[in-house]
mmCIF file with all atom_site columns, C-alpha atoms in Angstrom:
data_model
loop_
_atom_site.group_PDB
_atom_site.id
_atom_site.type_symbol
_atom_site.label_atom_id
_atom_site.label_alt_id
_atom_site.label_comp_id
_atom_site.label_asym_id
_atom_site.label_entity_id
_atom_site.label_seq_id
_atom_site.pdbx_PDB_ins_code
_atom_site.Cartn_x
_atom_site.Cartn_y
_atom_site.Cartn_z
_atom_site.occupancy
_atom_site.B_iso_or_equiv
_atom_site.pdbx_formal_charge
_atom_site.auth_seq_id
_atom_site.auth_comp_id
_atom_site.auth_asym_id
_atom_site.auth_atom_id
_atom_site.pdbx_PDB_model_num
ATOM 1   C CA . MET A 1 1   ? 14.210 0.268   68.861 1.00 73.00 ? 69  MET A CA 1
ATOM 2   C CA . VAL A 1 2   ? 14.485 -2.955  66.882 1.00 71.00 ? 70  VAL A CA 1
ATOM 3   C CA . THR A 1 3   ? 17.839 -4.696  66.502 1.00 66.00 ? 71  THR A CA 1
ATOM 4   C CA . LEU A 1 4   ? 19.211 -6.140  63.278 1.00 59.00 ? 72  LEU A CA 1
ATOM 5   C CA . ARG A 1 5   ? 18.494 -9.782  62.636 1.00 51.00 ? 73  ARG A CA 1
ATOM 6   C CA . ARG A 1 6   ? 20.234 -11.385 59.707 1.00 47.00 ? 74  ARG A CA 1
ATOM 7   C CA . THR A 1 7   ? 17.202 -13.111 58.270 1.00 43.00 ? 75  THR A CA 1
ATOM 8   C CA . PHE A 1 8   ? 18.001 -12.488 54.614 1.00 46.00 ? 76  PHE A CA 1
ATOM 9   C CA . ARG A 1 9   ? 21.256 -12.656 52.734 1.00 44.00 ? 77  ARG A CA 1
ATOM 10  C CA . LEU A 1 10  ? 23.305 -9.468  52.352 1.00 42.00 ? 78  LEU A CA 1
ATOM 11  C CA . ALA A 1 11  ? 25.084 -9.286  49.011 1.00 41.00 ? 79  ALA A CA 1
ATOM 12  C CA . LEU A 1 12  ? 28.810 -8.541  48.976 1.00 38.00 ? 80  LEU A CA 1
ATOM 13  C CA . THR A 1 13  ? 28.911 -6.193  45.974 1.00 43.00 ? 81  THR A CA 1
ATOM 14  C CA . ARG A 1 14  ? 31.294 -3.376  45.169 1.00 46.00 ? 82  ARG A CA 1
ATOM 15  C CA . ALA A 1 15  ? 29.572 -1.354  47.859 1.00 44.00 ? 83  ALA A CA 1
ATOM 16  C CA . GLY A 1 16  ? 30.209 -4.185  50.301 1.00 44.00 ? 84  GLY A CA 1
ATOM 17  C CA . PHE A 1 17  ? 33.926 -4.108  49.558 1.00 44.00 ? 85  PHE A CA 1
ATOM 18  C CA . ALA A 1 18  ? 33.868 -0.323  49.866 1.00 46.00 ? 86  ALA A CA 1
ATOM 19  C CA . ALA A 1 19  ? 32.270 -0.722  53.275 1.00 43.00 ? 87  ALA A CA 1
ATOM 20  C CA . LEU A 1 20  ? 35.049 -2.994  54.461 1.00 42.00 ? 88  LEU A CA 1
ATOM 21  C CA . PHE A 1 21  ? 37.749 -0.592  53.268 1.00 44.00 ? 89  PHE A CA 1
ATOM 22  C CA . GLY A 1 22  ? 35.890 2.281   54.910 1.00 48.00 ? 90  GLY A CA 1
ATOM 23  C CA . LEU A 1 23  ? 35.689 0.353   58.160 1.00 45.00 ? 91  LEU A CA 1
ATOM 24  C CA . MET A 1 24  ? 39.442 -0.283  58.143 1.00 45.00 ? 92  MET A CA 1
ATOM 25  C CA . ALA A 1 25  ? 40.072 3.404   57.505 1.00 48.00 ? 93  ALA A CA 1
ATOM 26  C CA . LEU A 1 26  ? 37.950 4.430   60.486 1.00 47.00 ? 94  LEU A CA 1
ATOM 27  C CA . HIS A 1 27  ? 39.965 2.158   62.760 1.00 48.00 ? 95  HIS A CA 1
ATOM 28  C CA . THR A 1 28  ? 43.033 4.327   62.107 1.00 47.00 ? 96  THR A CA 1
ATOM 29  C CA . ILE A 1 29  ? 41.455 7.493   63.519 1.00 46.00 ? 97  ILE A CA 1
ATOM 30  C CA . GLY A 1 30  ? 39.485 8.250   66.621 1.00 54.00 ? 98  GLY A CA 1
ATOM 31  C CA . GLY A 1 31  ? 37.383 10.733  68.542 1.00 57.00 ? 99  GLY A CA 1
ATOM 32  C CA . ALA A 1 32  ? 36.190 13.840  66.769 1.00 61.00 ? 100 ALA A CA 1
ATOM 33  C CA . LYS A 1 33  ? 37.969 12.936  63.543 1.00 72.00 ? 101 LYS A CA 1
ATOM 34  C CA . ALA A 1 34  ? 36.156 9.598   63.430 1.00 69.00 ? 102 ALA A CA 1
ATOM 35  C CA . GLN A 1 35  ? 32.841 11.412  63.938 1.00 68.00 ? 103 GLN A CA 1
ATOM 36  C CA . VAL A 1 36  ? 33.592 13.743  61.044 1.00 78.00 ? 104 VAL A CA 1
ATOM 37  C CA . ALA A 1 37  ? 34.557 10.769  58.884 1.00 82.00 ? 105 ALA A CA 1
ATOM 38  C CA . ILE A 1 38  ? 31.344 8.938   59.724 1.00 81.00 ? 106 ILE A CA 1
ATOM 39  C CA . ALA A 1 39  ? 29.302 12.063  58.995 1.00 81.00 ? 107 ALA A CA 1
ATOM 40  C CA . ALA A 1 40  ? 30.919 12.275  55.564 1.00 88.00 ? 108 ALA A CA 1
ATOM 41  C CA . LEU A 1 41  ? 30.105 8.619   54.878 1.00 91.00 ? 109 LEU A CA 1
ATOM 42  C CA . VAL A 1 42  ? 26.477 9.056   55.940 1.00 93.00 ? 110 VAL A CA 1
ATOM 43  C CA . ALA A 1 43  ? 26.124 12.085  53.683 1.00 90.00 ? 111 ALA A CA 1
ATOM 44  C CA . GLN A 1 44  ? 26.706 10.105  50.492 1.00 90.00 ? 112 GLN A CA 1
ATOM 45  C CA . PRO A 1 45  ? 24.423 7.429   48.999 1.00 94.00 ? 113 PRO A CA 1
ATOM 46  C CA . VAL A 1 46  ? 26.060 4.086   48.258 1.00 94.00 ? 114 VAL A CA 1
ATOM 47  C CA . SER A 1 47  ? 24.223 1.892   45.734 1.00 96.00 ? 115 SER A CA 1
ATOM 48  C CA . LEU A 1 48  ? 20.792 3.522   45.514 1.00 97.00 ? 116 LEU A CA 1
ATOM 49  C CA . PRO A 1 49  ? 20.040 7.215   45.027 1.00 97.00 ? 117 PRO A CA 1
ATOM 50  C CA . ASP A 1 50  ? 18.786 8.892   48.172 1.00 97.00 ? 118 ASP A CA 1
ATOM 51  C CA . MET A 1 51  ? 15.103 9.506   48.706 1.00 98.00 ? 119 MET A CA 1
ATOM 52  C CA . ALA A 1 52  ? 15.003 12.903  50.387 1.00 98.00 ? 120 ALA A CA 1
ATOM 53  C CA . LEU A 1 53  ? 12.739 15.864  51.086 1.00 98.00 ? 121 LEU A CA 1
ATOM 54  C CA . GLY A 1 54  ? 13.921 19.402  51.714 1.00 98.00 ? 122 GLY A CA 1
ATOM 55  C CA . PRO A 1 55  ? 16.603 21.482  50.005 1.00 97.00 ? 123 PRO A CA 1
ATOM 56  C CA . ALA A 1 56  ? 20.074 20.021  49.546 1.00 95.00 ? 124 ALA A CA 1
ATOM 57  C CA . ASN A 1 57  ? 21.591 23.147  51.118 1.00 95.00 ? 125 ASN A CA 1
ATOM 58  C CA . ALA A 1 58  ? 19.427 23.064  54.255 1.00 97.00 ? 126 ALA A CA 1
ATOM 59  C CA . PRO A 1 59  ? 21.437 23.854  57.418 1.00 96.00 ? 127 PRO A CA 1
ATOM 60  C CA . VAL A 1 60  ? 20.343 20.570  59.012 1.00 96.00 ? 128 VAL A CA 1
ATOM 61  C CA . THR A 1 61  ? 20.243 17.129  57.446 1.00 96.00 ? 129 THR A CA 1
ATOM 62  C CA . ILE A 1 62  ? 18.476 14.266  59.218 1.00 97.00 ? 130 ILE A CA 1
ATOM 63  C CA . THR A 1 63  ? 19.116 10.772  57.902 1.00 98.00 ? 131 THR A CA 1
ATOM 64  C CA . GLU A 1 64  ? 16.905 7.982   59.186 1.00 98.00 ? 132 GLU A CA 1
ATOM 65  C CA . TYR A 1 65  ? 17.745 4.279   58.820 1.00 98.00 ? 133 TYR A CA 1
ATOM 66  C CA . SER A 1 66  ? 14.419 2.506   58.989 1.00 98.00 ? 134 SER A CA 1
ATOM 67  C CA . SER A 1 67  ? 12.751 -0.869  58.526 1.00 98.00 ? 135 SER A CA 1
ATOM 68  C CA . MET A 1 68  ? 9.207  -1.240  57.244 1.00 98.00 ? 136 MET A CA 1
ATOM 69  C CA . SER A 1 69  ? 8.651  -3.997  59.840 1.00 97.00 ? 137 SER A CA 1
ATOM 70  C CA . CYS A 1 70  ? 9.791  -1.820  62.776 1.00 97.00 ? 138 CYS A CA 1
ATOM 71  C CA . PRO A 1 71  ? 6.871  -0.559  64.931 1.00 97.00 ? 139 PRO A CA 1
ATOM 72  C CA . HIS A 1 72  ? 8.965  2.282   66.359 1.00 97.00 ? 140 HIS A CA 1
ATOM 73  C CA . CYS A 1 73  ? 9.738  3.420   62.811 1.00 98.00 ? 141 CYS A CA 1
ATOM 74  C CA . ALA A 1 74  ? 6.040  3.324   61.955 1.00 98.00 ? 142 ALA A CA 1
ATOM 75  C CA . ALA A 1 75  ? 5.218  5.369   65.059 1.00 97.00 ? 143 ALA A CA 1
ATOM 76  C CA . PHE A 1 76  ? 7.815  7.960   64.072 1.00 97.00 ? 144 PHE A CA 1
ATOM 77  C CA . GLY A 1 77  ? 6.461  8.084   60.538 1.00 97.00 ? 145 GLY A CA 1
ATOM 78  C CA . GLU A 1 78  ? 2.893  8.564   61.724 1.00 96.00 ? 146 GLU A CA 1
ATOM 79  C CA . ASN A 1 79  ? 3.322  10.780  64.785 1.00 96.00 ? 147 ASN A CA 1
ATOM 80  C CA . VAL A 1 80  ? 6.578  12.721  64.429 1.00 98.00 ? 148 VAL A CA 1
ATOM 81  C CA . PHE A 1 81  ? 7.424  13.036  60.753 1.00 98.00 ? 149 PHE A CA 1
ATOM 82  C CA . PRO A 1 82  ? 4.327  15.083  59.757 1.00 97.00 ? 150 PRO A CA 1
ATOM 83  C CA . MET A 1 83  ? 5.192  17.729  62.383 1.00 98.00 ? 151 MET A CA 1
ATOM 84  C CA . LEU A 1 84  ? 8.851  17.665  61.382 1.00 98.00 ? 152 LEU A CA 1
ATOM 85  C CA . ARG A 1 85  ? 7.914  18.134  57.745 1.00 98.00 ? 153 ARG A CA 1
ATOM 86  C CA . ALA A 1 86  ? 5.483  20.979  58.373 1.00 98.00 ? 154 ALA A CA 1
ATOM 87  C CA . LYS A 1 87  ? 7.766  22.979  60.660 1.00 98.00 ? 155 LYS A CA 1
ATOM 88  C CA . TYR A 1 88  ? 11.239 22.269  59.335 1.00 98.00 ? 156 TYR A CA 1
ATOM 89  C CA . ILE A 1 89  ? 11.356 20.363  56.030 1.00 98.00 ? 157 ILE A CA 1
ATOM 90  C CA . ASP A 1 90  ? 8.793  22.294  54.006 1.00 98.00 ? 158 ASP A CA 1
ATOM 91  C CA . THR A 1 91  ? 10.212 25.575  55.331 1.00 98.00 ? 159 THR A CA 1
ATOM 92  C CA . GLY A 1 92  ? 13.680 24.746  54.001 1.00 98.00 ? 160 GLY A CA 1
ATOM 93  C CA . LYS A 1 93  ? 15.410 24.355  57.367 1.00 98.00 ? 161 LYS A CA 1
ATOM 94  C CA . VAL A 1 94  ? 15.853 20.562  57.265 1.00 98.00 ? 162 VAL A CA 1
ATOM 95  C CA . ARG A 1 95  ? 16.664 18.019  54.597 1.00 98.00 ? 163 ARG A CA 1
ATOM 96  C CA . PHE A 1 96  ? 15.314 14.582  55.519 1.00 98.00 ? 164 PHE A CA 1
ATOM 97  C CA . VAL A 1 97  ? 16.865 11.468  53.995 1.00 98.00 ? 165 VAL A CA 1
ATOM 98  C CA . PHE A 1 98  ? 15.215 8.048   54.311 1.00 98.00 ? 166 PHE A CA 1
ATOM 99  C CA . ARG A 1 99  ? 17.524 5.037   54.124 1.00 98.00 ? 167 ARG A CA 1
ATOM 100 C CA . GLU A 1 100 ? 16.228 1.478   53.938 1.00 98.00 ? 168 GLU A CA 1
ATOM 101 C CA . PHE A 1 101 ? 17.509 -0.882  56.636 1.00 98.00 ? 169 PHE A CA 1
ATOM 102 C CA . PRO A 1 102 ? 15.162 -3.907  56.363 1.00 97.00 ? 170 PRO A CA 1
ATOM 103 C CA . LEU A 1 103 ? 15.262 -6.251  59.343 1.00 96.00 ? 171 LEU A CA 1
ATOM 104 C CA . ASP A 1 104 ? 13.565 -9.120  57.526 1.00 97.00 ? 172 ASP A CA 1
ATOM 105 C CA . ILE A 1 105 ? 12.502 -10.216 54.064 1.00 96.00 ? 173 ILE A CA 1
ATOM 106 C CA . LYS A 1 106 ? 9.025  -8.712  54.421 1.00 97.00 ? 174 LYS A CA 1
ATOM 107 C CA . ALA A 1 107 ? 10.523 -5.316  55.148 1.00 98.00 ? 175 ALA A CA 1
ATOM 108 C CA . ALA A 1 108 ? 12.885 -5.766  52.197 1.00 97.00 ? 176 ALA A CA 1
ATOM 109 C CA . ALA A 1 109 ? 9.944  -6.534  49.897 1.00 97.00 ? 177 ALA A CA 1
ATOM 110 C CA . ALA A 1 110 ? 8.125  -3.432  51.138 1.00 98.00 ? 178 ALA A CA 1
ATOM 111 C CA . SER A 1 111 ? 11.202 -1.281  50.561 1.00 98.00 ? 179 SER A CA 1
ATOM 112 C CA . MET A 1 112 ? 11.493 -2.652  47.035 1.00 98.00 ? 180 MET A CA 1
ATOM 113 C CA . LEU A 1 113 ? 7.867  -1.802  46.343 1.00 98.00 ? 181 LEU A CA 1
ATOM 114 C CA . ALA A 1 114 ? 8.333  1.775   47.556 1.00 98.00 ? 182 ALA A CA 1
ATOM 115 C CA . ARG A 1 115 ? 11.280 2.182   45.202 1.00 98.00 ? 183 ARG A CA 1
ATOM 116 C CA . CYS A 1 116 ? 9.312  0.748   42.292 1.00 98.00 ? 184 CYS A CA 1
ATOM 117 C CA . VAL A 1 117 ? 6.251  2.921   42.908 1.00 98.00 ? 185 VAL A CA 1
ATOM 118 C CA . ALA A 1 118 ? 8.396  6.023   43.250 1.00 98.00 ? 186 ALA A CA 1
ATOM 119 C CA . ASN A 1 119 ? 10.587 5.420   40.193 1.00 97.00 ? 187 ASN A CA 1
ATOM 120 C CA . GLY A 1 120 ? 12.880 8.142   41.474 1.00 97.00 ? 188 GLY A CA 1
ATOM 121 C CA . ASP A 1 121 ? 10.136 10.510  42.662 1.00 98.00 ? 189 ASP A CA 1
ATOM 122 C CA . ALA A 1 122 ? 10.728 11.381  46.328 1.00 98.00 ? 190 ALA A CA 1
ATOM 123 C CA . GLU A 1 123 ? 7.150  12.523  46.964 1.00 97.00 ? 191 GLU A CA 1
ATOM 124 C CA . LYS A 1 124 ? 5.777  9.222   45.662 1.00 98.00 ? 192 LYS A CA 1
ATOM 125 C CA . PHE A 1 125 ? 8.348  7.338   47.708 1.00 98.00 ? 193 PHE A CA 1
ATOM 126 C CA . PHE A 1 126 ? 7.447  9.042   50.982 1.00 98.00 ? 194 PHE A CA 1
ATOM 127 C CA . GLY A 1 127 ? 3.749  8.656   50.203 1.00 98.00 ? 195 GLY A CA 1
ATOM 128 C CA . THR A 1 128 ? 4.206  4.919   49.707 1.00 98.00 ? 196 THR A CA 1
ATOM 129 C CA . ILE A 1 129 ? 6.309  4.622   52.861 1.00 98.00 ? 197 ILE A CA 1
ATOM 130 C CA . GLN A 1 130 ? 3.507  6.321   54.766 1.00 97.00 ? 198 GLN A CA 1
ATOM 131 C CA . LEU A 1 131 ? 0.944  3.850   53.433 1.00 97.00 ? 199 LEU A CA 1
ATOM 132 C CA . LEU A 1 132 ? 3.182  0.884   54.257 1.00 98.00 ? 200 LEU A CA 1
ATOM 133 C CA . PHE A 1 133 ? 3.680  2.091   57.809 1.00 98.00 ? 201 PHE A CA 1
ATOM 134 C CA . GLN A 1 134 ? -0.062 2.678   58.223 1.00 97.00 ? 202 GLN A CA 1
ATOM 135 C CA . GLN A 1 135 ? -0.713 -0.898  57.063 1.00 97.00 ? 203 GLN A CA 1
ATOM 136 C CA . GLN A 1 136 ? 2.220  -2.428  58.933 1.00 97.00 ? 204 GLN A CA 1
ATOM 137 C CA . GLN A 1 137 ? 0.227  -5.060  60.818 1.00 97.00 ? 205 GLN A CA 1
ATOM 138 C CA . MET A 1 138 ? -1.450 -6.205  57.618 1.00 97.00 ? 206 MET A CA 1
ATOM 139 C CA . LEU A 1 139 ? 1.904  -6.104  55.834 1.00 97.00 ? 207 LEU A CA 1
ATOM 140 C CA . MET A 1 140 ? 3.359  -8.518  58.371 1.00 97.00 ? 208 MET A CA 1
ATOM 141 C CA . ALA A 1 141 ? 0.310  -10.805 58.393 1.00 97.00 ? 209 ALA A CA 1
ATOM 142 C CA . GLN A 1 142 ? -0.592 -10.805 54.685 1.00 97.00 ? 210 GLN A CA 1
ATOM 143 C CA . THR A 1 143 ? 2.455  -9.506  52.918 1.00 97.00 ? 211 THR A CA 1
ATOM 144 C CA . ASN A 1 144 ? 1.712  -10.289 49.273 1.00 96.00 ? 212 ASN A CA 1
ATOM 145 C CA . MET A 1 145 ? -1.858 -9.041  49.396 1.00 97.00 ? 213 MET A CA 1
ATOM 146 C CA . THR A 1 146 ? -0.823 -5.811  51.138 1.00 97.00 ? 214 THR A CA 1
ATOM 147 C CA . LEU A 1 147 ? 1.948  -5.166  48.629 1.00 98.00 ? 215 LEU A CA 1
ATOM 148 C CA . ARG A 1 148 ? -0.485 -5.673  45.758 1.00 97.00 ? 216 ARG A CA 1
ATOM 149 C CA . LEU A 1 149 ? -3.027 -3.291  47.301 1.00 97.00 ? 217 LEU A CA 1
ATOM 150 C CA . ILE A 1 150 ? -0.504 -0.554  48.013 1.00 98.00 ? 218 ILE A CA 1
ATOM 151 C CA . GLY A 1 151 ? 1.127  -1.060  44.627 1.00 98.00 ? 219 GLY A CA 1
ATOM 152 C CA . LYS A 1 152 ? -2.276 -0.608  42.999 1.00 97.00 ? 220 LYS A CA 1
ATOM 153 C CA . GLN A 1 153 ? -2.770 2.659   44.898 1.00 96.00 ? 221 GLN A CA 1
ATOM 154 C CA . GLY A 1 154 ? 0.571  3.736   43.486 1.00 96.00 ? 222 GLY A CA 1
ATOM 155 C CA . GLY A 1 155 ? -0.524 2.992   39.922 1.00 97.00 ? 223 GLY A CA 1
ATOM 156 C CA . MET A 1 156 ? 1.121  -0.432  39.527 1.00 97.00 ? 224 MET A CA 1
ATOM 157 C CA . SER A 1 157 ? -0.549 -3.517  38.102 1.00 97.00 ? 225 SER A CA 1
ATOM 158 C CA . GLU A 1 158 ? -0.346 -6.858  39.923 1.00 96.00 ? 226 GLU A CA 1
ATOM 159 C CA . GLN A 1 159 ? 2.140  -8.023  37.312 1.00 97.00 ? 227 GLN A CA 1
ATOM 160 C CA . ALA A 1 160 ? 4.296  -4.956  37.885 1.00 98.00 ? 228 ALA A CA 1
ATOM 161 C CA . VAL A 1 161 ? 4.255  -5.565  41.652 1.00 97.00 ? 229 VAL A CA 1
ATOM 162 C CA . GLU A 1 162 ? 5.267  -9.188  41.096 1.00 96.00 ? 230 GLU A CA 1
ATOM 163 C CA . THR A 1 163 ? 8.064  -8.147  38.737 1.00 97.00 ? 231 THR A CA 1
ATOM 164 C CA . CYS A 1 164 ? 9.286  -5.604  41.260 1.00 98.00 ? 232 CYS A CA 1
ATOM 165 C CA . GLY A 1 165 ? 9.401  -8.277  43.972 1.00 96.00 ? 233 GLY A CA 1
ATOM 166 C CA . LYS A 1 166 ? 11.637 -10.439 41.779 1.00 96.00 ? 234 LYS A CA 1
ATOM 167 C CA . ASP A 1 167 ? 14.098 -7.654  40.951 1.00 97.00 ? 235 ASP A CA 1
ATOM 168 C CA . GLN A 1 168 ? 17.308 -9.209  42.263 1.00 96.00 ? 236 GLN A CA 1
ATOM 169 C CA . THR A 1 169 ? 19.389 -6.194  41.262 1.00 97.00 ? 237 THR A CA 1
ATOM 170 C CA . LEU A 1 170 ? 17.247 -3.897  43.398 1.00 98.00 ? 238 LEU A CA 1
ATOM 171 C CA . LEU A 1 171 ? 17.373 -6.316  46.337 1.00 97.00 ? 239 LEU A CA 1
ATOM 172 C CA . ASP A 1 172 ? 21.148 -6.570  46.015 1.00 97.00 ? 240 ASP A CA 1
ATOM 173 C CA . LYS A 1 173 ? 21.477 -2.781  46.127 1.00 97.00 ? 241 LYS A CA 1
ATOM 174 C CA . ILE A 1 174 ? 19.288 -2.510  49.216 1.00 97.00 ? 242 ILE A CA 1
ATOM 175 C CA . ALA A 1 175 ? 21.325 -5.282  50.846 1.00 97.00 ? 243 ALA A CA 1
ATOM 176 C CA . ALA A 1 176 ? 24.626 -3.649  49.899 1.00 96.00 ? 244 ALA A CA 1
ATOM 177 C CA . ASP A 1 177 ? 23.506 -0.316  51.333 1.00 97.00 ? 245 ASP A CA 1
ATOM 178 C CA . GLN A 1 178 ? 22.428 -2.048  54.518 1.00 97.00 ? 246 GLN A CA 1
ATOM 179 C CA . ARG A 1 179 ? 25.749 -3.808  54.794 1.00 96.00 ? 247 ARG A CA 1
ATOM 180 C CA . PHE A 1 180 ? 27.566 -0.497  54.389 1.00 95.00 ? 248 PHE A CA 1
ATOM 181 C CA . ALA A 1 181 ? 25.396 1.100   57.077 1.00 96.00 ? 249 ALA A CA 1
ATOM 182 C CA . HIS A 1 182 ? 25.975 -1.791  59.459 1.00 95.00 ? 250 HIS A CA 1
ATOM 183 C CA . GLU A 1 183 ? 29.697 -2.303  58.910 1.00 93.00 ? 251 GLU A CA 1
ATOM 184 C CA . VAL A 1 184 ? 30.857 1.272   58.400 1.00 92.00 ? 252 VAL A CA 1
ATOM 185 C CA . VAL A 1 185 ? 28.515 3.716   60.143 1.00 91.00 ? 253 VAL A CA 1
ATOM 186 C CA . LYS A 1 186 ? 27.530 1.227   62.858 1.00 91.00 ? 254 LYS A CA 1
ATOM 187 C CA . VAL A 1 187 ? 23.781 1.037   62.341 1.00 96.00 ? 255 VAL A CA 1
ATOM 188 C CA . ASP A 1 188 ? 22.503 -2.087  64.096 1.00 95.00 ? 256 ASP A CA 1
ATOM 189 C CA . SER A 1 189 ? 18.932 -1.171  65.032 1.00 95.00 ? 257 SER A CA 1
ATOM 190 C CA . THR A 1 190 ? 15.975 0.822   63.810 1.00 97.00 ? 258 THR A CA 1
ATOM 191 C CA . PRO A 1 191 ? 15.253 3.577   63.870 1.00 98.00 ? 259 PRO A CA 1
ATOM 192 C CA . THR A 1 192 ? 18.718 5.125   63.873 1.00 97.00 ? 260 THR A CA 1
ATOM 193 C CA . PHE A 1 193 ? 19.040 8.827   63.121 1.00 97.00 ? 261 PHE A CA 1
ATOM 194 C CA . PHE A 1 194 ? 21.994 10.945  62.069 1.00 96.00 ? 262 PHE A CA 1
ATOM 195 C CA . VAL A 1 195 ? 21.501 14.669  62.667 1.00 96.00 ? 263 VAL A CA 1
ATOM 196 C CA . ASN A 1 196 ? 24.237 16.495  60.772 1.00 94.00 ? 264 ASN A CA 1
ATOM 197 C CA . GLY A 1 197 ? 26.251 13.303  61.123 1.00 91.00 ? 265 GLY A CA 1
ATOM 198 C CA . GLU A 1 198 ? 25.707 12.730  64.853 1.00 93.00 ? 266 GLU A CA 1
ATOM 199 C CA . ARG A 1 199 ? 24.166 9.318   65.563 1.00 94.00 ? 267 ARG A CA 1
ATOM 200 C CA . PHE A 1 200 ? 21.101 8.779   67.753 1.00 95.00 ? 268 PHE A CA 1
ATOM 201 C CA . LYS A 1 201 ? 19.717 5.282   68.290 1.00 95.00 ? 269 LYS A CA 1
ATOM 202 C CA . GLY A 1 202 ? 16.081 4.537   69.000 1.00 94.00 ? 270 GLY A CA 1
ATOM 203 C CA . ALA A 1 203 ? 12.770 6.337   68.699 1.00 92.00 ? 271 ALA A CA 1
ATOM 204 C CA . MET A 1 204 ? 12.749 10.114  69.096 1.00 94.00 ? 272 MET A CA 1
ATOM 205 C CA . SER A 1 205 ? 9.783  12.306  69.928 1.00 96.00 ? 273 SER A CA 1
ATOM 206 C CA . PHE A 1 206 ? 9.248  15.555  68.060 1.00 97.00 ? 274 PHE A CA 1
ATOM 207 C CA . GLU A 1 207 ? 10.403 17.483  71.125 1.00 97.00 ? 275 GLU A CA 1
ATOM 208 C CA . GLU A 1 208 ? 13.607 15.438  71.401 1.00 96.00 ? 276 GLU A CA 1
ATOM 209 C CA . LEU A 1 209 ? 14.353 15.880  67.732 1.00 96.00 ? 277 LEU A CA 1
ATOM 210 C CA . GLU A 1 210 ? 13.653 19.596  67.912 1.00 96.00 ? 278 GLU A CA 1
ATOM 211 C CA . GLU A 1 211 ? 16.151 19.911  70.769 1.00 96.00 ? 279 GLU A CA 1
ATOM 212 C CA . ARG A 1 212 ? 18.804 18.550  68.396 1.00 96.00 ? 280 ARG A CA 1
ATOM 213 C CA . ILE A 1 213 ? 17.753 20.770  65.499 1.00 97.00 ? 281 ILE A CA 1
ATOM 214 C CA . MET A 1 214 ? 17.449 24.177  67.153 1.00 96.00 ? 282 MET A CA 1
ATOM 215 C CA . PRO A 1 215 ? 21.112 24.688  68.165 1.00 96.00 ? 283 PRO A CA 1
ATOM 216 C CA . LEU A 1 216 ? 22.230 23.710  64.646 1.00 95.00 ? 284 LEU A CA 1
ATOM 217 C CA . LEU A 1 217 ? 19.961 26.347  63.112 1.00 95.00 ? 285 LEU A CA 1
ATOM 218 C CA . LYS A 1 218 ? 21.640 29.019  65.249 1.00 85.00 ? 286 LYS A CA 1
ATOM 219 C CA . GLU A 1 219 ? 25.170 28.170  64.124 1.00 74.00 ? 287 GLU A CA 1
#
């Protein structure tokens, strides 16, 4: 588990103000009602459309807040996610939502690239995320070169990758979503998972995740 470090500026946009109002609202309720309220907040995208796999009406929704610079996130993406996808996502039992929570500017740049490569296509997005996680050490050591190489694999020219990296609107949206996650739904480390709205902090093995999924499928 990697804890949030404020190493790049978070923009206070409309979503940021919404986060503050949401936070004040949660202070007025407690216990189970607060959990239900948080689950409802997690269920809805803020500034950016969700990148998700699996049917919208799946009985279980898993939302992961992840940073491209987080080694535990990379391990989950490489070792756990493929099994989760094969057994639960592709069979329609689980909807998996990936939310960007960059812990540093390099992770933010990688998240921006994934959005640009995908251009709204979830399969392309998850494919790019997989490549970024596989090349995480190189991404941290030689960020620009790695982004260019992965962008090229995604069909982008070097100029397009550079333009993507300078997209302040996209960066502001990622930052606003992160601020909302941090201030309202209390995400302060990666990976953080919400399974049907219930929060779990830190890395989870496939077996641990399956223990959370199975009872929900029987309801």
